[in-house]
Amino acid sequence: MPPLKKMMPPLNVMVLPANESVAPLKMMLPPLKVFLVDGFLCVFDVSEVAGRPLSRQVELTVQILGSLLRTKKPVVLVTTKNDEARESHLREAERLASRKEFKGNIPLVETSAHQGVNVDLAFITLAQLIDRGRGRVRIVPYPEAARQRRDDADLMADAFQSLVRTHVTDWRATWPATVQRLRGAPAFAEFTELHGQEAAHRLFRRYVKRLREEHVSRRVQRYLSELPDVLRELFADQRALLTCSWQEVQQSVRRHPDFERHFVAAHEDLAWLDLDLDELADARIPFEVLTSSEAETAFKNYLNAIQQETRQQE
């Protein structure tokens, strides 16, 4: 659908909520000689509100619509909160638009401002009724429009995430710096216009978290691949390891004189990932890695290899 600004000429439109919280009906319709109005949108809430009888809401809406039609100006009945709609309210809205006294002159547009569904369509429909020379736009039923909106939102999300993956490859990337890099990209503009920057920030944080997890996984795998060689250097009698538990091996490693040659220990209140390790300059294994289940599995695999070597030698 073309942008709303391109579809509508400058118009004076009055939007009237059909509920009793507004001023009395006579006050809602100022003299047209004083206030020029080209058309009206009458908004009918199809969600359930405590203390608001549907019968009274319908009665008030009938009064408003009747008064509006007497002005000889175009009127569109707009249901709102269709994302929270009650079936009874939807049926009443349809009956309102098709009442005999209205002679089919009131189109019905179903909307959800929260979901951004059909809101522009309500104004475009009214604009085309005002400017009779324009063609008539198809009034899309809410379920179809909502489905299309979701599809569009999914496409925008995919495009935005693809943009982030292209430009963000380091898990230490920051959001302000990333915004500066992405600001001119259409995918960024479209996504933030639809969902807001906070939603974009959430997706960014989720992606950076995944990058960090992948980074950690790669580092752990590298450390574990080096563990057998380190154990061979630290323990001359490899067969003695067969009778030790992994916890006992960890304690022996921690007490070993060459511990700092092969391992680095973080402070008690500091995780190993927070250590300032240059991966090229410091190839030592963070001792905390040995407490992981992956390290214990690597140790058991190493013991199996020792047992196989022992059998072959026998």
JSON list of C-alpha atoms in Angstrom, two decimals, residues 5-216:
[
{"chain": "A", "resi": 5, "resn": "LYS", "atom": "CA", "xyz": [0.91, 10.99, 2.88]},
{"chain": "A", "resi": 6, "resn": "LYS", "atom": "CA", "xyz": [0.96, 10.25, -0.85]},
{"chain": "A", "resi": 7, "resn": "MET", "atom": "CA", "xyz": [-2.57, 8.83, -0.83]},
{"chain": "A", "resi": 8, "resn": "MET", "atom": "CA", "xyz": [-4.33, 11.68, 0.99]},
{"chain": "A", "resi": 9, "resn": "PRO", "atom": "CA", "xyz": [-4.72, 15.35, 0.09]},
{"chain": "A", "resi": 10, "resn": "PRO", "atom": "CA", "xyz": [-4.90, 17.85, 2.98]},
{"chain": "A", "resi": 11, "resn": "LEU", "atom": "CA", "xyz": [-8.21, 17.11, 4.73]},
{"chain": "A", "resi": 12, "resn": "ASN", "atom": "CA", "xyz": [-10.01, 18.00, 7.94]},
{"chain": "A", "resi": 13, "resn": "VAL", "atom": "CA", "xyz": [-11.01, 14.73, 9.55]},
{"chain": "A", "resi": 14, "resn": "MET", "atom": "CA", "xyz": [-12.74, 14.33, 12.90]},
{"chain": "A", "resi": 15, "resn": "VAL", "atom": "CA", "xyz": [-12.17, 11.10, 14.81]},
{"chain": "A", "resi": 16, "resn": "LEU", "atom": "CA", "xyz": [-14.96, 10.29, 17.26]},
{"chain": "A", "resi": 17, "resn": "PRO", "atom": "CA", "xyz": [-14.57, 7.52, 19.85]},
{"chain": "A", "resi": 18, "resn": "ALA", "atom": "CA", "xyz": [-17.90, 5.80, 20.42]},
{"chain": "A", "resi": 19, "resn": "ASN", "atom": "CA", "xyz": [-17.90, 5.70, 24.21]},
{"chain": "A", "resi": 20, "resn": "GLU", "atom": "CA", "xyz": [-19.36, 7.66, 27.07]},
{"chain": "A", "resi": 21, "resn": "SER", "atom": "CA", "xyz": [-16.04, 9.12, 28.18]},
{"chain": "A", "resi": 22, "resn": "VAL", "atom": "CA", "xyz": [-16.31, 11.80, 25.50]},
{"chain": "A", "resi": 23, "resn": "ALA", "atom": "CA", "xyz": [-18.31, 15.00, 25.76]},
{"chain": "A", "resi": 24, "resn": "PRO", "atom": "CA", "xyz": [-22.07, 14.99, 25.04]},
{"chain": "A", "resi": 25, "resn": "LEU", "atom": "CA", "xyz": [-22.99, 14.48, 21.41]},
{"chain": "A", "resi": 26, "resn": "LYS", "atom": "CA", "xyz": [-23.96, 18.09, 20.72]},
{"chain": "A", "resi": 27, "resn": "MET", "atom": "CA", "xyz": [-20.58, 19.25, 21.98]},
{"chain": "A", "resi": 28, "resn": "MET", "atom": "CA", "xyz": [-18.73, 16.71, 19.82]},
{"chain": "A", "resi": 29, "resn": "LEU", "atom": "CA", "xyz": [-20.12, 18.20, 16.62]},
{"chain": "A", "resi": 30, "resn": "PRO", "atom": "CA", "xyz": [-19.22, 21.90, 16.46]},
{"chain": "A", "resi": 31, "resn": "PRO", "atom": "CA", "xyz": [-21.09, 24.08, 13.93]},
{"chain": "A", "resi": 32, "resn": "LEU", "atom": "CA", "xyz": [-19.67, 23.35, 10.50]},
{"chain": "A", "resi": 33, "resn": "LYS", "atom": "CA", "xyz": [-19.65, 27.08, 9.71]},
{"chain": "A", "resi": 34, "resn": "VAL", "atom": "CA", "xyz": [-17.12, 27.52, 12.50]},
{"chain": "A", "resi": 35, "resn": "PHE", "atom": "CA", "xyz": [-15.14, 24.31, 12.09]},
{"chain": "A", "resi": 36, "resn": "LEU", "atom": "CA", "xyz": [-14.86, 22.82, 8.62]},
{"chain": "A", "resi": 37, "resn": "VAL", "atom": "CA", "xyz": [-14.86, 19.03, 8.61]},
{"chain": "A", "resi": 38, "resn": "ASP", "atom": "CA", "xyz": [-14.47, 16.99, 5.42]},
{"chain": "A", "resi": 39, "resn": "GLY", "atom": "CA", "xyz": [-15.24, 13.60, 6.93]},
{"chain": "A", "resi": 40, "resn": "PHE", "atom": "CA", "xyz": [-15.57, 11.54, 10.07]},
{"chain": "A", "resi": 41, "resn": "LEU", "atom": "CA", "xyz": [-14.05, 8.39, 11.53]},
{"chain": "A", "resi": 42, "resn": "CYS", "atom": "CA", "xyz": [-16.22, 6.83, 14.21]},
{"chain": "A", "resi": 43, "resn": "VAL", "atom": "CA", "xyz": [-14.12, 4.48, 16.35]},
{"chain": "A", "resi": 44, "resn": "PHE", "atom": "CA", "xyz": [-15.82, 1.42, 17.85]},
{"chain": "A", "resi": 45, "resn": "ASP", "atom": "CA", "xyz": [-13.82, -0.55, 20.43]},
{"chain": "A", "resi": 46, "resn": "VAL", "atom": "CA", "xyz": [-14.36, -4.29, 19.93]},
{"chain": "A", "resi": 47, "resn": "SER", "atom": "CA", "xyz": [-12.52, -5.33, 23.09]},
{"chain": "A", "resi": 48, "resn": "GLU", "atom": "CA", "xyz": [-14.30, -6.00, 26.35]},
{"chain": "A", "resi": 49, "resn": "VAL", "atom": "CA", "xyz": [-14.07, -3.27, 28.98]},
{"chain": "A", "resi": 50, "resn": "ALA", "atom": "CA", "xyz": [-15.30, -3.80, 32.52]},
{"chain": "A", "resi": 51, "resn": "GLY", "atom": "CA", "xyz": [-18.30, -1.65, 33.36]},
{"chain": "A", "resi": 52, "resn": "ARG", "atom": "CA", "xyz": [-19.09, -0.81, 29.73]},
{"chain": "A", "resi": 53, "resn": "PRO", "atom": "CA", "xyz": [-22.20, -2.67, 28.54]},
{"chain": "A", "resi": 54, "resn": "LEU", "atom": "CA", "xyz": [-22.11, -3.55, 24.87]},
{"chain": "A", "resi": 55, "resn": "SER", "atom": "CA", "xyz": [-25.74, -2.54, 24.47]},
{"chain": "A", "resi": 56, "resn": "ARG", "atom": "CA", "xyz": [-25.00, 0.98, 25.71]},
{"chain": "A", "resi": 57, "resn": "GLN", "atom": "CA", "xyz": [-21.95, 1.23, 23.46]},
{"chain": "A", "resi": 58, "resn": "VAL", "atom": "CA", "xyz": [-24.06, 0.23, 20.44]},
{"chain": "A", "resi": 59, "resn": "GLU", "atom": "CA", "xyz": [-26.82, 2.67, 21.39]},
{"chain": "A", "resi": 60, "resn": "LEU", "atom": "CA", "xyz": [-24.37, 5.56, 21.65]},
{"chain": "A", "resi": 61, "resn": "THR", "atom": "CA", "xyz": [-22.69, 4.61, 18.36]},
{"chain": "A", "resi": 62, "resn": "VAL", "atom": "CA", "xyz": [-26.04, 4.57, 16.55]},
{"chain": "A", "resi": 63, "resn": "GLN", "atom": "CA", "xyz": [-26.73, 8.09, 17.81]},
{"chain": "A", "resi": 64, "resn": "ILE", "atom": "CA", "xyz": [-23.31, 9.31, 16.71]},
{"chain": "A", "resi": 65, "resn": "LEU", "atom": "CA", "xyz": [-23.51, 7.72, 13.26]},
{"chain": "A", "resi": 66, "resn": "GLY", "atom": "CA", "xyz": [-27.01, 9.10, 12.68]},
{"chain": "A", "resi": 67, "resn": "SER", "atom": "CA", "xyz": [-25.88, 12.60, 13.58]},
{"chain": "A", "resi": 68, "resn": "LEU", "atom": "CA", "xyz": [-22.81, 12.33, 11.39]},
{"chain": "A", "resi": 69, "resn": "LEU", "atom": "CA", "xyz": [-24.78, 11.19, 8.34]},
{"chain": "A", "resi": 70, "resn": "ARG", "atom": "CA", "xyz": [-27.06, 14.22, 8.68]},
{"chain": "A", "resi": 71, "resn": "THR", "atom": "CA", "xyz": [-24.03, 16.43, 8.06]},
{"chain": "A", "resi": 72, "resn": "LYS", "atom": "CA", "xyz": [-23.85, 14.92, 4.52]},
{"chain": "A", "resi": 73, "resn": "LYS", "atom": "CA", "xyz": [-20.17, 14.27, 5.10]},
{"chain": "A", "resi": 74, "resn": "PRO", "atom": "CA", "xyz": [-18.52, 10.87, 4.51]},
{"chain": "A", "resi": 75, "resn": "VAL", "atom": "CA", "xyz": [-18.33, 8.59, 7.53]},
{"chain": "A", "resi": 76, "resn": "VAL", "atom": "CA", "xyz": [-16.23, 5.47, 8.14]},
{"chain": "A", "resi": 77, "resn": "LEU", "atom": "CA", "xyz": [-16.88, 3.14, 11.06]},
{"chain": "A", "resi": 78, "resn": "VAL", "atom": "CA", "xyz": [-13.54, 1.94, 12.42]},
{"chain": "A", "resi": 79, "resn": "THR", "atom": "CA", "xyz": [-13.24, -0.95, 14.83]},
{"chain": "A", "resi": 80, "resn": "THR", "atom": "CA", "xyz": [-10.21, -0.76, 17.07]},
{"chain": "A", "resi": 81, "resn": "LYS", "atom": "CA", "xyz": [-8.36, -3.26, 19.27]},
{"chain": "A", "resi": 82, "resn": "ASN", "atom": "CA", "xyz": [-9.17, -6.06, 16.86]},
{"chain": "A", "resi": 83, "resn": "ASP", "atom": "CA", "xyz": [-6.18, -7.91, 18.29]},
{"chain": "A", "resi": 84, "resn": "GLU", "atom": "CA", "xyz": [-8.22, -8.24, 21.51]},
{"chain": "A", "resi": 85, "resn": "ALA", "atom": "CA", "xyz": [-11.64, -8.49, 19.86]},
{"chain": "A", "resi": 86, "resn": "ARG", "atom": "CA", "xyz": [-14.66, -10.26, 21.31]},
{"chain": "A", "resi": 87, "resn": "GLU", "atom": "CA", "xyz": [-16.80, -12.05, 18.75]},
{"chain": "A", "resi": 88, "resn": "SER", "atom": "CA", "xyz": [-19.96, -10.44, 20.09]},
{"chain": "A", "resi": 89, "resn": "HIS", "atom": "CA", "xyz": [-18.49, -6.96, 19.62]},
{"chain": "A", "resi": 90, "resn": "LEU", "atom": "CA", "xyz": [-17.39, -7.77, 16.07]},
{"chain": "A", "resi": 91, "resn": "ARG", "atom": "CA", "xyz": [-20.88, -8.93, 15.14]},
{"chain": "A", "resi": 92, "resn": "GLU", "atom": "CA", "xyz": [-22.40, -5.76, 16.56]},
{"chain": "A", "resi": 93, "resn": "ALA", "atom": "CA", "xyz": [-19.98, -3.61, 14.56]},
{"chain": "A", "resi": 94, "resn": "GLU", "atom": "CA", "xyz": [-20.99, -5.42, 11.36]},
{"chain": "A", "resi": 95, "resn": "ARG", "atom": "CA", "xyz": [-24.66, -4.94, 12.20]},
{"chain": "A", "resi": 96, "resn": "LEU", "atom": "CA", "xyz": [-24.08, -1.25, 12.82]},
{"chain": "A", "resi": 97, "resn": "ALA", "atom": "CA", "xyz": [-22.51, -0.69, 9.40]},
{"chain": "A", "resi": 98, "resn": "SER", "atom": "CA", "xyz": [-25.30, -2.59, 7.65]},
{"chain": "A", "resi": 99, "resn": "ARG", "atom": "CA", "xyz": [-28.30, -1.00, 9.43]},
{"chain": "A", "resi": 100, "resn": "LYS", "atom": "CA", "xyz": [-31.09, -0.05, 7.03]},
{"chain": "A", "resi": 101, "resn": "GLU", "atom": "CA", "xyz": [-31.25, 3.57, 8.12]},
{"chain": "A", "resi": 102, "resn": "PHE", "atom": "CA", "xyz": [-27.60, 4.04, 7.14]},
{"chain": "A", "resi": 103, "resn": "LYS", "atom": "CA", "xyz": [-28.35, 2.79, 3.60]},
{"chain": "A", "resi": 104, "resn": "GLY", "atom": "CA", "xyz": [-24.95, 1.17, 3.16]},
{"chain": "A", "resi": 105, "resn": "ASN", "atom": "CA", "xyz": [-23.20, 4.54, 3.33]},
{"chain": "A", "resi": 106, "resn": "ILE", "atom": "CA", "xyz": [-20.85, 3.63, 6.17]},
{"chain": "A", "resi": 107, "resn": "PRO", "atom": "CA", "xyz": [-17.85, 1.44, 5.26]},
{"chain": "A", "resi": 108, "resn": "LEU", "atom": "CA", "xyz": [-16.41, -0.71, 8.05]},
{"chain": "A", "resi": 109, "resn": "VAL", "atom": "CA", "xyz": [-12.64, -0.92, 8.52]},
{"chain": "A", "resi": 110, "resn": "GLU", "atom": "CA", "xyz": [-11.20, -3.30, 11.13]},
{"chain": "A", "resi": 111, "resn": "THR", "atom": "CA", "xyz": [-7.99, -2.08, 12.76]},
{"chain": "A", "resi": 112, "resn": "SER", "atom": "CA", "xyz": [-5.48, -2.63, 15.52]},
{"chain": "A", "resi": 113, "resn": "ALA", "atom": "CA", "xyz": [-3.35, 0.36, 16.44]},
{"chain": "A", "resi": 114, "resn": "HIS", "atom": "CA", "xyz": [-1.22, -1.82, 18.70]},
{"chain": "A", "resi": 115, "resn": "GLN", "atom": "CA", "xyz": [-0.38, -4.19, 15.84]},
{"chain": "A", "resi": 116, "resn": "GLY", "atom": "CA", "xyz": [-0.33, -1.43, 13.24]},
{"chain": "A", "resi": 117, "resn": "VAL", "atom": "CA", "xyz": [-2.98, -3.17, 11.13]},
{"chain": "A", "resi": 118, "resn": "ASN", "atom": "CA", "xyz": [-5.27, -1.25, 8.74]},
{"chain": "A", "resi": 119, "resn": "VAL", "atom": "CA", "xyz": [-4.82, 2.09, 10.52]},
{"chain": "A", "resi": 120, "resn": "ASP", "atom": "CA", "xyz": [-3.72, 3.85, 7.34]},
{"chain": "A", "resi": 121, "resn": "LEU", "atom": "CA", "xyz": [-6.49, 2.07, 5.46]},
{"chain": "A", "resi": 122, "resn": "ALA", "atom": "CA", "xyz": [-9.15, 3.75, 7.61]},
{"chain": "A", "resi": 123, "resn": "PHE", "atom": "CA", "xyz": [-7.90, 7.22, 6.68]},
{"chain": "A", "resi": 124, "resn": "ILE", "atom": "CA", "xyz": [-7.34, 6.30, 3.04]},
{"chain": "A", "resi": 125, "resn": "THR", "atom": "CA", "xyz": [-10.87, 4.93, 2.78]},
{"chain": "A", "resi": 126, "resn": "LEU", "atom": "CA", "xyz": [-12.28, 8.16, 4.18]},
{"chain": "A", "resi": 127, "resn": "ALA", "atom": "CA", "xyz": [-10.07, 10.27, 1.91]},
{"chain": "A", "resi": 128, "resn": "GLN", "atom": "CA", "xyz": [-11.37, 8.45, -1.14]},
{"chain": "A", "resi": 129, "resn": "LEU", "atom": "CA", "xyz": [-14.96, 8.96, -0.03]},
{"chain": "A", "resi": 130, "resn": "ILE", "atom": "CA", "xyz": [-14.24, 12.67, 0.33]},
{"chain": "A", "resi": 131, "resn": "ASP", "atom": "CA", "xyz": [-12.44, 12.92, -3.01]},
{"chain": "A", "resi": 132, "resn": "ARG", "atom": "CA", "xyz": [-14.98, 11.07, -5.12]},
{"chain": "A", "resi": 133, "resn": "GLY", "atom": "CA", "xyz": [-12.79, 11.33, -8.20]},
{"chain": "A", "resi": 134, "resn": "ARG", "atom": "CA", "xyz": [-10.31, 8.88, -6.73]},
{"chain": "A", "resi": 135, "resn": "GLY", "atom": "CA", "xyz": [-10.55, 5.13, -7.18]},
{"chain": "A", "resi": 136, "resn": "ARG", "atom": "CA", "xyz": [-11.78, 3.01, -4.30]},
{"chain": "A", "resi": 137, "resn": "VAL", "atom": "CA", "xyz": [-9.24, 1.04, -2.31]},
{"chain": "A", "resi": 138, "resn": "ARG", "atom": "CA", "xyz": [-10.12, -2.51, -1.31]},
{"chain": "A", "resi": 139, "resn": "ILE", "atom": "CA", "xyz": [-11.03, -2.78, 2.36]},
{"chain": "A", "resi": 140, "resn": "VAL", "atom": "CA", "xyz": [-8.93, -5.69, 3.58]},
{"chain": "A", "resi": 141, "resn": "PRO", "atom": "CA", "xyz": [-10.50, -7.87, 6.31]},
{"chain": "A", "resi": 142, "resn": "TYR", "atom": "CA", "xyz": [-8.62, -7.79, 9.58]},
{"chain": "A", "resi": 143, "resn": "PRO", "atom": "CA", "xyz": [-7.42, -11.45, 9.58]},
{"chain": "A", "resi": 144, "resn": "GLU", "atom": "CA", "xyz": [-5.93, -11.04, 6.11]},
{"chain": "A", "resi": 145, "resn": "ALA", "atom": "CA", "xyz": [-4.37, -7.68, 6.93]},
{"chain": "A", "resi": 146, "resn": "ALA", "atom": "CA", "xyz": [-2.96, -8.98, 10.22]},
{"chain": "A", "resi": 147, "resn": "ARG", "atom": "CA", "xyz": [-1.43, -11.98, 8.46]},
{"chain": "A", "resi": 148, "resn": "GLN", "atom": "CA", "xyz": [0.15, -9.73, 5.83]},
{"chain": "A", "resi": 149, "resn": "ARG", "atom": "CA", "xyz": [1.43, -7.45, 8.58]},
{"chain": "A", "resi": 150, "resn": "ARG", "atom": "CA", "xyz": [3.07, -10.40, 10.33]},
{"chain": "A", "resi": 151, "resn": "ASP", "atom": "CA", "xyz": [4.63, -11.58, 7.07]},
{"chain": "A", "resi": 152, "resn": "ASP", "atom": "CA", "xyz": [5.99, -8.09, 6.41]},
{"chain": "A", "resi": 153, "resn": "ALA", "atom": "CA", "xyz": [7.30, -7.89, 9.97]},
{"chain": "A", "resi": 154, "resn": "ASP", "atom": "CA", "xyz": [9.04, -11.26, 9.59]},
{"chain": "A", "resi": 155, "resn": "LEU", "atom": "CA", "xyz": [10.68, -10.14, 6.35]},
{"chain": "A", "resi": 156, "resn": "MET", "atom": "CA", "xyz": [11.86, -6.91, 7.98]},
{"chain": "A", "resi": 157, "resn": "ALA", "atom": "CA", "xyz": [13.23, -8.84, 10.95]},
{"chain": "A", "resi": 158, "resn": "ASP", "atom": "CA", "xyz": [15.09, -11.24, 8.65]},
{"chain": "A", "resi": 159, "resn": "ALA", "atom": "CA", "xyz": [16.54, -8.34, 6.67]},
{"chain": "A", "resi": 160, "resn": "PHE", "atom": "CA", "xyz": [17.62, -6.55, 9.84]},
{"chain": "A", "resi": 161, "resn": "GLN", "atom": "CA", "xyz": [19.22, -9.66, 11.34]},
{"chain": "A", "resi": 162, "resn": "SER", "atom": "CA", "xyz": [21.05, -10.30, 8.06]},
{"chain": "A", "resi": 163, "resn": "LEU", "atom": "CA", "xyz": [22.31, -6.72, 8.19]},
{"chain": "A", "resi": 164, "resn": "VAL", "atom": "CA", "xyz": [23.55, -7.20, 11.75]},
{"chain": "A", "resi": 165, "resn": "ARG", "atom": "CA", "xyz": [25.29, -10.47, 10.88]},
{"chain": "A", "resi": 166, "resn": "THR", "atom": "CA", "xyz": [27.07, -8.74, 8.01]},
{"chain": "A", "resi": 167, "resn": "HIS", "atom": "CA", "xyz": [28.35, -5.79, 10.03]},
{"chain": "A", "resi": 168, "resn": "VAL", "atom": "CA", "xyz": [28.82, -7.29, 13.50]},
{"chain": "A", "resi": 169, "resn": "THR", "atom": "CA", "xyz": [31.37, -10.09, 13.75]},
{"chain": "A", "resi": 170, "resn": "ASP", "atom": "CA", "xyz": [32.90, -9.35, 17.16]},
{"chain": "A", "resi": 171, "resn": "TRP", "atom": "CA", "xyz": [31.01, -10.28, 20.33]},
{"chain": "A", "resi": 172, "resn": "ARG", "atom": "CA", "xyz": [32.51, -7.21, 22.01]},
{"chain": "A", "resi": 173, "resn": "ALA", "atom": "CA", "xyz": [30.67, -4.85, 19.64]},
{"chain": "A", "resi": 174, "resn": "THR", "atom": "CA", "xyz": [28.65, -2.10, 21.32]},
{"chain": "A", "resi": 175, "resn": "TRP", "atom": "CA", "xyz": [25.16, -0.96, 20.42]},
{"chain": "A", "resi": 176, "resn": "PRO", "atom": "CA", "xyz": [25.93, 2.80, 20.00]},
{"chain": "A", "resi": 177, "resn": "ALA", "atom": "CA", "xyz": [28.77, 2.06, 17.58]},
{"chain": "A", "resi": 178, "resn": "THR", "atom": "CA", "xyz": [26.61, -0.44, 15.69]},
{"chain": "A", "resi": 179, "resn": "VAL", "atom": "CA", "xyz": [23.77, 2.07, 15.35]},
{"chain": "A", "resi": 180, "resn": "GLN", "atom": "CA", "xyz": [26.15, 4.55, 13.77]},
{"chain": "A", "resi": 181, "resn": "ARG", "atom": "CA", "xyz": [27.22, 1.94, 11.22]},
{"chain": "A", "resi": 182, "resn": "LEU", "atom": "CA", "xyz": [23.70, 0.78, 10.38]},
{"chain": "A", "resi": 183, "resn": "ARG", "atom": "CA", "xyz": [21.82, 4.08, 10.51]},
{"chain": "A", "resi": 184, "resn": "GLY", "atom": "CA", "xyz": [21.80, 4.65, 6.75]},
{"chain": "A", "resi": 185, "resn": "ALA", "atom": "CA", "xyz": [20.73, 1.11, 5.83]},
{"chain": "A", "resi": 186, "resn": "PRO", "atom": "CA", "xyz": [17.10, 0.70, 4.64]},
{"chain": "A", "resi": 187, "resn": "ALA", "atom": "CA", "xyz": [16.71, -2.55, 6.59]},
{"chain": "A", "resi": 188, "resn": "PHE", "atom": "CA", "xyz": [17.61, -0.75, 9.82]},
{"chain": "A", "resi": 189, "resn": "ALA", "atom": "CA", "xyz": [15.27, 2.17, 9.11]},
{"chain": "A", "resi": 190, "resn": "GLU", "atom": "CA", "xyz": [12.33, -0.07, 8.20]},
{"chain": "A", "resi": 191, "resn": "PHE", "atom": "CA", "xyz": [12.77, -2.34, 11.21]},
{"chain": "A", "resi": 192, "resn": "THR", "atom": "CA", "xyz": [13.10, 0.48, 13.73]},
{"chain": "A", "resi": 193, "resn": "GLU", "atom": "CA", "xyz": [10.16, 2.35, 12.21]},
{"chain": "A", "resi": 194, "resn": "LEU", "atom": "CA", "xyz": [7.96, -0.72, 12.65]},
{"chain": "A", "resi": 195, "resn": "HIS", "atom": "CA", "xyz": [9.28, -2.09, 15.95]},
{"chain": "A", "resi": 196, "resn": "GLY", "atom": "CA", "xyz": [11.31, 0.72, 17.52]},
{"chain": "A", "resi": 197, "resn": "GLN", "atom": "CA", "xyz": [14.98, 0.93, 18.46]},
{"chain": "A", "resi": 198, "resn": "GLU", "atom": "CA", "xyz": [14.48, -1.01, 21.69]},
{"chain": "A", "resi": 199, "resn": "ALA", "atom": "CA", "xyz": [13.37, -4.06, 19.70]},
{"chain": "A", "resi": 200, "resn": "ALA", "atom": "CA", "xyz": [16.39, -3.63, 17.42]},
{"chain": "A", "resi": 201, "resn": "HIS", "atom": "CA", "xyz": [18.61, -3.39, 20.50]},
{"chain": "A", "resi": 202, "resn": "ARG", "atom": "CA", "xyz": [17.14, -6.62, 21.89]},
{"chain": "A", "resi": 203, "resn": "LEU", "atom": "CA", "xyz": [17.88, -8.48, 18.66]},
{"chain": "A", "resi": 204, "resn": "PHE", "atom": "CA", "xyz": [21.40, -7.06, 18.68]},
{"chain": "A", "resi": 205, "resn": "ARG", "atom": "CA", "xyz": [21.99, -8.21, 22.28]},
{"chain": "A", "resi": 206, "resn": "ARG", "atom": "CA", "xyz": [20.67, -11.67, 21.45]},
{"chain": "A", "resi": 207, "resn": "TYR", "atom": "CA", "xyz": [22.97, -11.91, 18.43]},
{"chain": "A", "resi": 208, "resn": "VAL", "atom": "CA", "xyz": [26.03, -10.66, 20.33]},
{"chain": "A", "resi": 209, "resn": "LYS", "atom": "CA", "xyz": [25.29, -13.14, 23.11]},
{"chain": "A", "resi": 210, "resn": "ARG", "atom": "CA", "xyz": [25.31, -15.93, 20.54]},
{"chain": "A", "resi": 211, "resn": "LEU", "atom": "CA", "xyz": [28.61, -14.65, 19.12]},
{"chain": "A", "resi": 212, "resn": "ARG", "atom": "CA", "xyz": [30.07, -14.71, 22.61]},
{"chain": "A", "resi": 213, "resn": "GLU", "atom": "CA", "xyz": [28.85, -18.25, 23.24]},
{"chain": "A", "resi": 214, "resn": "GLU", "atom": "CA", "xyz": [30.37, -19.41, 19.95]},
{"chain": "A", "resi": 215, "resn": "HIS", "atom": "CA", "xyz": [33.62, -17.65, 20.84]},
{"chain": "A", "resi": 216, "resn": "VAL", "atom": "CA", "xyz": [33.69, -19.34, 24.25]}
]
